[in-house]
Amino acid sequence: MPNFNKALKETYKIHSLLKRFNFEGTSFPGKILRQKYKDFLTDAQDYAISDRFAITGTNGKTTTAGILAQILREAEHSVVHNELGANMPNGIATAVALGLYKVLKNDPVQRIDNYVIECDEAYLATLFNEMKFDYLLVTNLFRDQLDRYGELDATKKKIQSGIELNEDLTLILNVDDPTLCDIDLKLATGTRKKIYYGIENIQFSGYDKDSKSPSEIIHCPKCTLPLKYDKTFYSQLGKWYCDCGNRRPQPDIKADVKMFPNNFFLYITYNGQSYTFKVNLTGLYNAYNALGAISCALVNGIERRFIDKALENYQPAFGRNQNVYLKKKPATVYLIKNPVGASEVLRGLKNIENTNLLISINDNYADGRDVSWLWDSDFESLKDFNGNIYLTGSRADDMALRLKYAGCDTSLMLIDANIKRQLEEAVDRQRIGERLVILSTYTSLLKLTKLFKGMKK
């Protein structure tokens, strides 16, 4: 059996070497580790003395996990978290090894309090086969990368196959997504504990109240008729019901939301207590992300003051409403990867002024080879956009065609598949008082993130 502490040290050395040559090193060290030490994640789970949280779903995994990890740290918990968003088994192994190395290198008998692990839906069963968790939060299920995942039912089955590996798992589910209401499988020994969170009402102040996110036709799991809605928030999220009597369960943790252009407020009730939280993020999708993370915290008895402090201090990670300065000029970065996520980001950008856009679209495996999702995304919201639009990445021409059919002014578009050259052009032409908004798929965002480092001086 490999020496656990030695394996941590070797993984740290590989990661450090990759960083020296300007590679992120989020997955390769974990790949080597899992090849040499097959049971690493199984053995690593025993180093957490308190709850282990897993977070999956189509959209919002990274932000939800990041906010939860921040809350736990503000409550003075020691946390290991794959904060860079590498959410497949090799990336998870890298994050766990590096996190434990920091703790154990000076004290081999030391332990951590919590794991907060974001996991790709398709690999949940692989992770749960190697590592047990106390809680699984599922954010939502939207159509995403059909060439990798297939339709919603296929993605749901992948999650279910992971859930059935862990009988002691408590599920924390977004009750507004009807695809999640029957995601659990029956236990041989009784009923699994479920905690539902959801939104009751939304007020909009200076924020576009009309969502153009594409909606799936969701059929009732009891009678297979199409579901109906008392309220729709975006895509298939809302207060749903069926004529057969099946309807959205009452959430255990419920929130009213007040949306503003640059932040929002959550008015939460749970166990007879009321809470008000201000969140300095944009977008209704982030209201769900924050609510999911706060739900985990409340269920585990984390005090309000720690949640407040975490929301104040939380910094978005890796393209999730991330603010950066490039050559001392402001930019905001958004990861887009499917129709619902892209449409909700675009919803928040509608009617923005003094802004230029850089849209970078790749079609590598991690992005999804099929870019037809661009045609289902609400780029029509940009038809009156009057700033420069820089298009780059391997599918820059496809993006230009999509914007042309959306009614955008083609004279504002500059096309160059070279991401480095196009980013430099966009920043150099950015005037005082203007902001650059960057919309990017995953692998082009990896490239952009490396380029950012040389432009932050």
Short mmCIF file of C-alpha atoms in Angstrom, two decimals:
data_model
loop_
_atom_site.label_atom_id
_atom_site.label_comp_id
_atom_site.label_asym_id
_atom_site.label_seq_id
_atom_site.Cartn_x
_atom_site.Cartn_y
_atom_site.Cartn_z
CA MET A 1 0.00 0.00 0.00
CA PRO A 2 1.48 3.41 -0.93
CA ASN A 3 2.49 5.78 1.84
CA PHE A 4 -0.27 8.38 2.09
CA ASN A 5 1.87 11.34 3.14
CA LYS A 6 4.52 10.48 0.56
CA ALA A 7 1.82 10.42 -2.13
CA LEU A 8 0.69 13.90 -1.07
CA LYS A 9 4.24 15.22 -1.26
CA GLU A 10 4.85 13.74 -4.72
CA THR A 11 1.58 15.22 -6.02
CA TYR A 12 2.57 18.61 -4.63
CA LYS A 13 5.95 18.40 -6.41
CA ILE A 14 4.32 17.54 -9.76
CA HIS A 15 1.85 20.38 -9.35
CA SER A 16 4.62 22.85 -8.43
CA LEU A 17 6.66 21.82 -11.48
CA LEU A 18 3.69 22.35 -13.80
CA LYS A 19 3.00 25.77 -12.26
CA ARG A 20 6.62 26.74 -12.86
CA PHE A 21 6.05 26.18 -16.58
CA ASN A 22 2.76 28.15 -16.50
CA PHE A 23 0.43 25.13 -16.53
CA GLU A 24 -2.52 25.11 -14.14
CA GLY A 25 -1.86 21.51 -13.11
CA THR A 26 -5.42 20.93 -11.95
CA SER A 27 -5.88 17.39 -13.28
CA PHE A 28 -2.58 15.81 -14.40
CA PRO A 29 -1.11 15.43 -10.87
CA GLY A 30 -4.30 13.68 -9.80
CA LYS A 31 -4.13 11.38 -12.81
CA ILE A 32 -0.64 10.24 -11.82
CA LEU A 33 -1.71 9.94 -8.19
CA ARG A 34 -4.73 7.75 -8.97
CA GLN A 35 -2.66 5.51 -11.23
CA LYS A 36 -0.11 4.90 -8.48
CA TYR A 37 -2.52 4.94 -5.56
CA LYS A 38 -5.84 3.46 -6.68
CA ASP A 39 -7.55 3.91 -3.30
CA PHE A 40 -6.34 7.46 -2.64
CA LEU A 41 -9.78 9.13 -2.46
CA THR A 42 -11.15 6.27 -0.36
CA ASP A 43 -8.33 6.68 2.15
CA ALA A 44 -8.53 10.48 1.99
CA GLN A 45 -12.17 10.57 3.11
CA ASP A 46 -11.18 9.58 6.65
CA TYR A 47 -9.17 12.79 7.05
CA ALA A 48 -12.39 14.84 7.42
CA ILE A 49 -13.78 14.78 10.96
CA SER A 50 -17.06 16.49 10.08
CA ASP A 51 -19.46 16.65 7.13
CA ARG A 52 -18.47 15.99 3.54
CA PHE A 53 -20.45 17.95 0.93
CA ALA A 54 -20.73 17.07 -2.77
CA ILE A 55 -22.32 19.47 -5.26
CA THR A 56 -23.46 18.56 -8.76
CA GLY A 57 -25.89 19.71 -11.45
CA THR A 58 -25.70 21.40 -14.84
CA ASN A 59 -25.19 25.04 -13.86
CA GLY A 60 -23.93 26.73 -10.72
CA LYS A 61 -21.72 24.02 -9.21
CA THR A 62 -18.58 26.13 -8.89
CA THR A 63 -20.28 29.19 -7.42
CA THR A 64 -22.45 27.18 -5.02
CA ALA A 65 -19.47 25.17 -3.78
CA GLY A 66 -17.34 28.30 -3.53
CA ILE A 67 -19.87 30.18 -1.40
CA LEU A 68 -20.37 27.16 0.87
CA ALA A 69 -16.61 26.73 1.33
CA GLN A 70 -16.32 30.44 2.16
CA ILE A 71 -19.10 30.17 4.76
CA LEU A 72 -17.45 27.20 6.43
CA ARG A 73 -14.07 28.96 6.53
CA GLU A 74 -15.63 32.09 8.06
CA ALA A 75 -17.04 29.76 10.72
CA GLU A 76 -13.41 28.72 11.37
CA HIS A 77 -13.72 25.30 9.78
CA SER A 78 -10.76 23.89 7.91
CA VAL A 79 -11.95 23.03 4.39
CA VAL A 80 -10.57 21.15 1.39
CA HIS A 81 -12.32 22.32 -1.76
CA ASN A 82 -11.65 21.98 -5.51
CA GLU A 83 -11.95 25.74 -5.89
CA LEU A 84 -10.53 25.91 -9.42
CA GLY A 85 -13.53 23.96 -10.72
CA ALA A 86 -11.65 20.85 -11.87
CA ASN A 87 -14.58 18.54 -11.15
CA MET A 88 -13.73 15.20 -12.73
CA PRO A 89 -12.02 12.48 -10.64
CA ASN A 90 -8.44 13.42 -11.54
CA GLY A 91 -9.05 17.09 -10.79
CA ILE A 92 -10.78 16.21 -7.53
CA ALA A 93 -7.86 13.98 -6.53
CA THR A 94 -5.43 16.84 -7.26
CA ALA A 95 -7.41 19.30 -5.13
CA VAL A 96 -7.79 16.85 -2.25
CA ALA A 97 -4.10 15.95 -2.29
CA LEU A 98 -2.93 19.57 -2.37
CA GLY A 99 -5.41 20.59 0.30
CA LEU A 100 -4.38 17.78 2.63
CA TYR A 101 -0.68 18.38 1.95
CA LYS A 102 -0.97 21.93 3.32
CA VAL A 103 -2.51 20.55 6.50
CA LEU A 104 -0.40 17.42 7.01
CA LYS A 105 3.07 18.52 5.92
CA ASN A 106 3.88 19.89 9.39
CA ASP A 107 1.58 17.65 11.42
CA PRO A 108 0.86 14.17 9.98
CA VAL A 109 -1.88 13.46 12.54
CA GLN A 110 -3.80 16.67 11.86
CA ARG A 111 -7.30 16.43 10.36
CA ILE A 112 -9.64 18.80 8.47
CA ASP A 113 -13.25 19.63 9.23
CA ASN A 114 -14.98 19.50 5.85
CA TYR A 115 -14.71 18.49 2.23
CA VAL A 116 -16.63 20.65 -0.25
CA ILE A 117 -16.34 18.89 -3.60
CA GLU A 118 -17.90 20.00 -6.87
CA CYS A 119 -18.42 17.03 -9.20
CA ASP A 120 -19.30 16.75 -12.87
CA GLU A 121 -22.67 15.01 -13.24
CA ALA A 122 -21.28 12.29 -15.51
CA TYR A 123 -18.63 11.31 -12.94
CA LEU A 124 -20.68 11.37 -9.75
CA ALA A 125 -20.92 7.57 -9.60
CA THR A 126 -17.14 7.28 -10.07
CA LEU A 127 -16.53 9.71 -7.21
CA PHE A 128 -19.13 8.12 -4.92
CA ASN A 129 -17.69 4.69 -5.61
CA GLU A 130 -14.39 5.90 -4.17
CA MET A 131 -15.50 8.44 -1.56
CA LYS A 132 -18.55 8.67 0.71
CA PHE A 133 -20.35 11.95 1.42
CA ASP A 134 -22.85 13.14 4.00
CA TYR A 135 -24.67 15.60 1.72
CA LEU A 136 -25.30 15.92 -1.99
CA LEU A 137 -26.67 19.21 -3.31
CA VAL A 138 -28.11 19.09 -6.83
CA THR A 139 -28.48 22.56 -8.36
CA ASN A 140 -30.50 21.91 -11.55
CA LEU A 141 -30.61 19.83 -14.72
CA PHE A 142 -30.53 21.65 -18.04
CA ARG A 143 -29.70 20.48 -21.54
CA ASP A 144 -25.91 20.65 -21.75
CA GLN A 145 -23.28 19.23 -24.12
CA LEU A 146 -25.54 16.69 -25.79
CA ASP A 147 -22.56 14.96 -27.39
CA ARG A 148 -21.24 14.13 -23.89
CA TYR A 149 -24.29 13.76 -21.71
CA GLY A 150 -27.31 13.10 -23.91
CA GLU A 151 -30.76 14.33 -22.91
CA LEU A 152 -31.92 15.21 -19.39
CA ASP A 153 -33.06 11.68 -18.56
CA ALA A 154 -29.58 10.35 -19.29
CA THR A 155 -27.97 12.97 -17.04
CA LYS A 156 -30.48 12.21 -14.28
CA LYS A 157 -29.65 8.49 -14.48
CA LYS A 158 -25.95 9.28 -14.10
CA ILE A 159 -26.70 11.18 -10.88
CA GLN A 160 -29.06 8.49 -9.64
CA SER A 161 -26.42 5.83 -10.17
CA GLY A 162 -24.14 7.81 -7.87
CA ILE A 163 -26.82 8.36 -5.23
CA GLU A 164 -27.61 4.67 -4.92
CA LEU A 165 -23.99 3.98 -3.91
CA ASN A 166 -24.47 5.86 -0.64
CA GLU A 167 -27.40 4.95 1.62
CA ASP A 168 -26.46 7.49 4.30
CA LEU A 169 -26.53 10.44 1.90
CA THR A 170 -28.83 13.42 2.62
CA LEU A 171 -30.07 15.14 -0.54
CA ILE A 172 -30.41 18.93 -0.78
CA LEU A 173 -32.47 19.66 -3.90
CA ASN A 174 -33.66 22.69 -5.83
CA VAL A 175 -37.41 22.14 -5.55
CA ASP A 176 -38.13 24.63 -8.37
CA ASP A 177 -36.61 22.23 -10.91
CA PRO A 178 -39.20 19.51 -11.61
CA THR A 179 -36.53 17.22 -13.05
CA LEU A 180 -35.16 16.76 -9.52
CA CYS A 181 -38.39 15.88 -7.71
CA ASP A 182 -38.00 12.14 -8.35
CA ILE A 183 -34.22 11.94 -8.66
CA ASP A 184 -33.86 9.78 -5.54
CA LEU A 185 -34.00 6.01 -5.62
CA LYS A 186 -35.86 3.97 -3.01
CA LEU A 187 -33.74 2.71 -0.16
CA ALA A 188 -33.96 -0.90 0.91
CA THR A 189 -34.05 0.24 4.55
CA GLY A 190 -36.48 3.19 4.45
CA THR A 191 -36.67 6.73 3.13
CA ARG A 192 -33.66 8.90 2.38
CA LYS A 193 -33.65 12.34 3.98
CA LYS A 194 -34.35 15.15 1.50
CA ILE A 195 -34.14 18.89 2.09
CA TYR A 196 -35.77 21.13 -0.49
CA TYR A 197 -34.86 24.77 -1.16
CA GLY A 198 -36.67 27.11 -3.54
CA ILE A 199 -37.79 30.61 -4.43
CA GLU A 200 -41.29 31.86 -3.63
CA ASN A 201 -41.37 35.34 -5.20
CA ILE A 202 -39.06 37.65 -7.14
CA GLN A 203 -39.08 41.45 -7.37
CA PHE A 204 -37.09 43.18 -10.10
CA SER A 205 -35.62 46.65 -9.71
CA GLY A 206 -33.59 47.85 -12.68
CA TYR A 207 -33.13 44.23 -13.77
CA ASP A 208 -34.79 42.67 -16.83
CA LYS A 209 -37.74 40.67 -15.48
CA ASP A 210 -38.38 38.81 -18.73
CA SER A 211 -36.31 35.66 -19.17
CA LYS A 212 -35.67 34.33 -22.68
CA SER A 213 -34.01 31.15 -21.45
CA PRO A 214 -35.12 28.12 -23.49
CA SER A 215 -37.41 25.75 -21.61
CA GLU A 216 -37.62 22.02 -21.82
CA ILE A 217 -41.04 20.37 -21.93
CA ILE A 218 -40.96 18.53 -18.62
CA HIS A 219 -43.38 15.67 -18.20
CA CYS A 220 -44.93 14.66 -14.89
CA PRO A 221 -43.08 11.63 -13.45
CA LYS A 222 -46.38 10.24 -12.18
CA CYS A 223 -48.66 10.49 -15.24
CA THR A 224 -46.30 11.71 -18.05
CA LEU A 225 -48.49 14.71 -18.98
CA PRO A 226 -46.66 18.01 -19.61
CA LEU A 227 -46.28 20.02 -16.42
CA LYS A 228 -47.89 23.43 -15.89
CA TYR A 229 -46.75 26.46 -13.87
CA ASP A 230 -48.22 28.97 -11.46
CA LYS A 231 -44.98 30.96 -11.79
CA THR A 232 -41.98 30.51 -14.07
CA PHE A 233 -38.66 32.04 -12.98
CA TYR A 234 -36.46 30.92 -15.87
CA SER A 235 -36.22 27.88 -18.11
CA GLN A 236 -38.11 25.08 -16.33
CA LEU A 237 -37.53 26.55 -12.85
CA GLY A 238 -40.65 27.73 -11.06
CA LYS A 239 -43.79 26.70 -9.19
CA TRP A 240 -44.84 23.68 -11.21
CA TYR A 241 -47.82 21.35 -11.00
CA CYS A 242 -49.72 18.70 -12.95
CA ASP A 243 -53.44 18.20 -13.44
CA CYS A 244 -53.05 14.73 -11.94
CA GLY A 245 -52.39 16.36 -8.55
CA ASN A 246 -48.62 16.07 -8.50
CA ARG A 247 -47.00 19.42 -7.73
CA ARG A 248 -43.88 21.14 -6.45
CA PRO A 249 -43.30 20.16 -2.80
CA GLN A 250 -43.22 22.92 -0.22
CA PRO A 251 -39.56 23.92 0.25
CA ASP A 252 -38.00 23.45 3.67
CA ILE A 253 -35.88 26.53 2.99
CA LYS A 254 -37.69 29.21 1.00
CA ALA A 255 -36.64 32.62 -0.23
CA ASP A 256 -38.11 35.79 -1.63
CA VAL A 257 -35.63 37.55 -3.92
CA LYS A 258 -35.20 41.20 -4.82
CA MET A 259 -33.02 41.60 -7.91
CA PHE A 260 -30.94 44.70 -8.68
CA PRO A 261 -28.48 45.19 -11.58
CA ASN A 262 -25.37 44.68 -9.41
CA ASN A 263 -26.59 42.62 -6.44
CA PHE A 264 -29.64 41.00 -4.88
CA PHE A 265 -31.25 40.31 -1.51
CA LEU A 266 -32.47 36.95 -0.22
CA TYR A 267 -35.24 36.92 2.39
CA ILE A 268 -35.07 33.37 3.71
CA THR A 269 -37.27 31.44 6.11
CA TYR A 270 -36.19 28.15 7.68
CA ASN A 271 -37.43 26.35 10.78
CA GLY A 272 -39.55 29.34 11.79
CA GLN A 273 -36.61 31.74 11.59
CA SER A 274 -36.23 34.63 9.12
CA TYR A 275 -32.95 35.77 7.59
CA THR A 276 -32.00 38.58 5.21
CA PHE A 277 -28.81 38.32 3.19
CA LYS A 278 -27.27 40.71 0.68
CA VAL A 279 -25.31 39.02 -2.10
CA ASN A 280 -22.89 41.03 -4.24
CA LEU A 281 -23.36 38.96 -7.39
CA THR A 282 -25.52 39.48 -10.45
CA GLY A 283 -28.11 37.27 -12.10
CA LEU A 284 -31.08 35.24 -10.91
CA TYR A 285 -29.01 32.08 -11.45
CA ASN A 286 -26.67 33.32 -8.71
CA ALA A 287 -29.64 33.80 -6.40
CA TYR A 288 -30.22 30.05 -6.72
CA ASN A 289 -26.51 29.35 -6.23
CA ALA A 290 -26.34 31.45 -3.07
CA LEU A 291 -29.58 29.97 -1.75
CA GLY A 292 -28.23 26.44 -2.24
CA ALA A 293 -25.01 27.21 -0.36
CA ILE A 294 -26.86 29.02 2.44
CA SER A 295 -29.25 26.07 2.72
CA CYS A 296 -26.32 23.73 3.38
CA ALA A 297 -25.02 26.13 6.02
CA LEU A 298 -28.38 26.58 7.80
CA VAL A 299 -29.04 22.84 7.87
CA ASN A 300 -25.68 22.43 9.59
CA GLY A 301 -26.33 25.13 12.16
CA ILE A 302 -23.88 27.73 10.87
CA GLU A 303 -24.61 31.08 12.50
CA ARG A 304 -26.01 33.97 10.49
CA ARG A 305 -22.98 36.20 11.24
CA PHE A 306 -20.65 33.76 9.49
CA ILE A 307 -22.91 33.56 6.45
CA ASP A 308 -23.08 37.38 6.29
CA LYS A 309 -19.31 37.65 6.49
CA ALA A 310 -18.82 34.99 3.82
CA LEU A 311 -21.20 36.69 1.39
CA GLU A 312 -19.37 39.95 1.95
CA ASN A 313 -15.94 38.42 1.35
CA TYR A 314 -16.73 35.88 -1.38
CA GLN A 315 -14.82 36.42 -4.62
CA PRO A 316 -16.19 34.72 -7.76
CA ALA A 317 -13.89 32.11 -9.21
CA PHE A 318 -12.73 31.40 -12.73
CA GLY A 319 -15.21 33.14 -15.01
CA ARG A 320 -18.22 33.17 -12.74
CA ASN A 321 -19.03 36.88 -12.75
CA GLN A 322 -15.29 37.37 -12.13
CA ASN A 323 -13.93 40.93 -12.11
CA VAL A 324 -10.34 41.50 -13.24
CA TYR A 325 -8.18 44.43 -14.34
CA LEU A 326 -6.23 44.01 -17.58
CA LYS A 327 -3.61 46.69 -18.15
CA LYS A 328 -5.42 48.60 -15.38
CA LYS A 329 -8.70 48.47 -17.32
CA PRO A 330 -11.84 46.77 -15.89
CA ALA A 331 -13.16 43.50 -17.29
CA THR A 332 -15.82 41.02 -16.18
CA VAL A 333 -15.61 37.37 -17.17
CA TYR A 334 -18.45 34.87 -17.61
CA LEU A 335 -18.28 31.18 -18.47
CA ILE A 336 -21.01 30.20 -20.95
CA LYS A 337 -21.59 26.60 -21.97
CA ASN A 338 -25.27 25.89 -22.61
CA PRO A 339 -28.44 27.72 -23.72
CA VAL A 340 -29.91 28.41 -20.28
CA GLY A 341 -26.68 29.61 -18.68
CA ALA A 342 -25.76 31.77 -21.65
CA SER A 343 -29.26 33.27 -21.90
CA GLU A 344 -29.31 34.20 -18.22
CA VAL A 345 -25.88 35.85 -18.48
CA LEU A 346 -27.07 37.76 -21.54
CA ARG A 347 -30.22 38.77 -19.66
CA GLY A 348 -28.06 40.56 -17.11
CA LEU A 349 -26.11 42.33 -19.86
CA LYS A 350 -29.16 43.68 -21.67
CA ASN A 351 -29.03 47.44 -22.25
CA ILE A 352 -25.58 47.83 -20.67
CA GLU A 353 -23.66 50.93 -21.73
CA ASN A 354 -19.97 51.85 -22.10
CA THR A 355 -19.16 48.21 -22.70
CA ASN A 356 -17.31 46.15 -25.30
CA LEU A 357 -17.74 42.40 -25.71
CA LEU A 358 -15.22 39.66 -26.30
CA ILE A 359 -16.84 36.30 -27.07
CA SER A 360 -14.54 33.29 -27.22
CA ILE A 361 -16.03 29.98 -28.39
CA ASN A 362 -14.09 26.72 -28.58
CA ASP A 363 -15.37 23.23 -29.42
CA ASN A 364 -12.85 21.03 -27.65
CA TYR A 365 -14.00 17.94 -25.74
CA ALA A 366 -14.38 19.79 -22.43
CA ASP A 367 -16.51 22.45 -24.16
CA GLY A 368 -18.67 20.00 -26.09
CA ARG A 369 -18.07 19.44 -29.78
CA ASP A 370 -21.63 20.41 -30.66
CA VAL A 371 -22.04 24.22 -30.66
CA SER A 372 -25.65 24.20 -31.84
CA TRP A 373 -26.52 25.51 -28.36
CA LEU A 374 -25.48 28.95 -29.60
CA TRP A 375 -28.66 29.03 -31.69
CA ASP A 376 -30.83 28.28 -28.66
CA SER A 377 -29.22 31.05 -26.58
CA ASP A 378 -30.78 34.51 -26.43
CA PHE A 379 -28.20 36.48 -28.40
CA GLU A 380 -31.12 38.51 -29.75
CA SER A 381 -30.82 40.52 -26.53
CA LEU A 382 -27.65 42.03 -28.07
CA LYS A 383 -29.36 43.31 -31.21
CA ASP A 384 -29.17 46.93 -29.99
CA PHE A 385 -25.68 46.59 -28.54
CA ASN A 386 -23.50 49.46 -29.78
CA GLY A 387 -20.04 48.61 -28.45
CA ASN A 388 -17.27 46.70 -30.20
CA ILE A 389 -17.74 42.92 -30.39
CA TYR A 390 -14.51 40.88 -30.55
CA LEU A 391 -15.03 37.26 -31.65
CA THR A 392 -12.37 34.62 -31.15
CA GLY A 393 -11.74 30.93 -30.52
CA SER A 394 -11.99 27.98 -32.88
CA ARG A 395 -15.67 28.74 -33.61
CA ALA A 396 -15.40 32.51 -33.98
CA ASP A 397 -17.00 32.39 -37.43
CA ASP A 398 -19.98 30.40 -36.09
CA MET A 399 -20.43 33.01 -33.37
CA ALA A 400 -20.32 35.81 -35.93
CA LEU A 401 -23.00 34.10 -38.01
CA ARG A 402 -25.17 33.62 -34.92
CA LEU A 403 -24.90 37.32 -34.03
CA LYS A 404 -25.70 38.34 -37.59
CA TYR A 405 -28.94 36.34 -37.48
CA ALA A 406 -29.66 37.80 -34.03
CA GLY A 407 -29.77 41.23 -35.66
CA CYS A 408 -26.46 42.58 -34.33
CA ASP A 409 -24.61 45.26 -36.28
CA THR A 410 -21.95 43.35 -38.22
CA SER A 411 -19.83 46.51 -38.60
CA LEU A 412 -19.12 46.30 -34.86
CA MET A 413 -17.68 42.76 -35.12
CA LEU A 414 -13.97 42.00 -35.31
CA ILE A 415 -13.13 38.33 -35.96
CA ASP A 416 -9.81 36.68 -35.16
CA ALA A 417 -9.55 33.04 -34.06
CA ASN A 418 -6.28 33.78 -32.24
CA ILE A 419 -7.36 34.31 -28.63
CA LYS A 420 -4.17 36.04 -27.49
CA ARG A 421 -4.14 38.52 -30.35
CA GLN A 422 -7.85 39.28 -30.02
CA LEU A 423 -7.69 39.83 -26.25
CA GLU A 424 -4.77 42.24 -26.66
CA GLU A 425 -6.68 44.10 -29.38
CA ALA A 426 -9.78 44.40 -27.21
CA VAL A 427 -7.88 45.68 -24.19
CA ASP A 428 -5.69 48.08 -26.16
CA ARG A 429 -8.75 49.67 -27.81
CA GLN A 430 -10.68 49.94 -24.54
CA ARG A 431 -11.19 53.58 -23.58
CA ILE A 432 -11.33 55.20 -20.16
CA GLY A 433 -14.77 54.63 -18.64
CA GLU A 434 -15.44 51.49 -20.69
CA ARG A 435 -15.66 47.92 -19.42
CA LEU A 436 -14.78 44.78 -21.34
CA VAL A 437 -17.21 41.90 -20.82
CA ILE A 438 -15.80 38.49 -21.74
CA LEU A 439 -18.05 35.53 -22.55
CA SER A 440 -16.12 32.30 -22.98
CA THR A 441 -16.43 28.54 -23.16
CA TYR A 442 -14.34 26.43 -20.81
CA THR A 443 -11.13 25.69 -22.71
CA SER A 444 -10.84 29.18 -24.14
CA LEU A 445 -11.30 30.51 -20.61
CA LEU A 446 -8.33 28.40 -19.51
CA LYS A 447 -6.29 30.10 -22.23
CA LEU A 448 -7.62 33.54 -21.32
CA THR A 449 -6.83 33.02 -17.64
CA LYS A 450 -3.18 32.40 -18.49
CA LEU A 451 -3.15 35.52 -20.64
CA PHE A 452 -4.70 37.58 -17.84
CA LYS A 453 -1.65 36.96 -15.67
CA GLY A 454 0.59 38.85 -18.07
CA MET A 455 -1.85 41.75 -18.37
CA LYS A 456 -2.57 42.46 -14.70
CA LYS A 457 0.57 44.54 -14.22
#
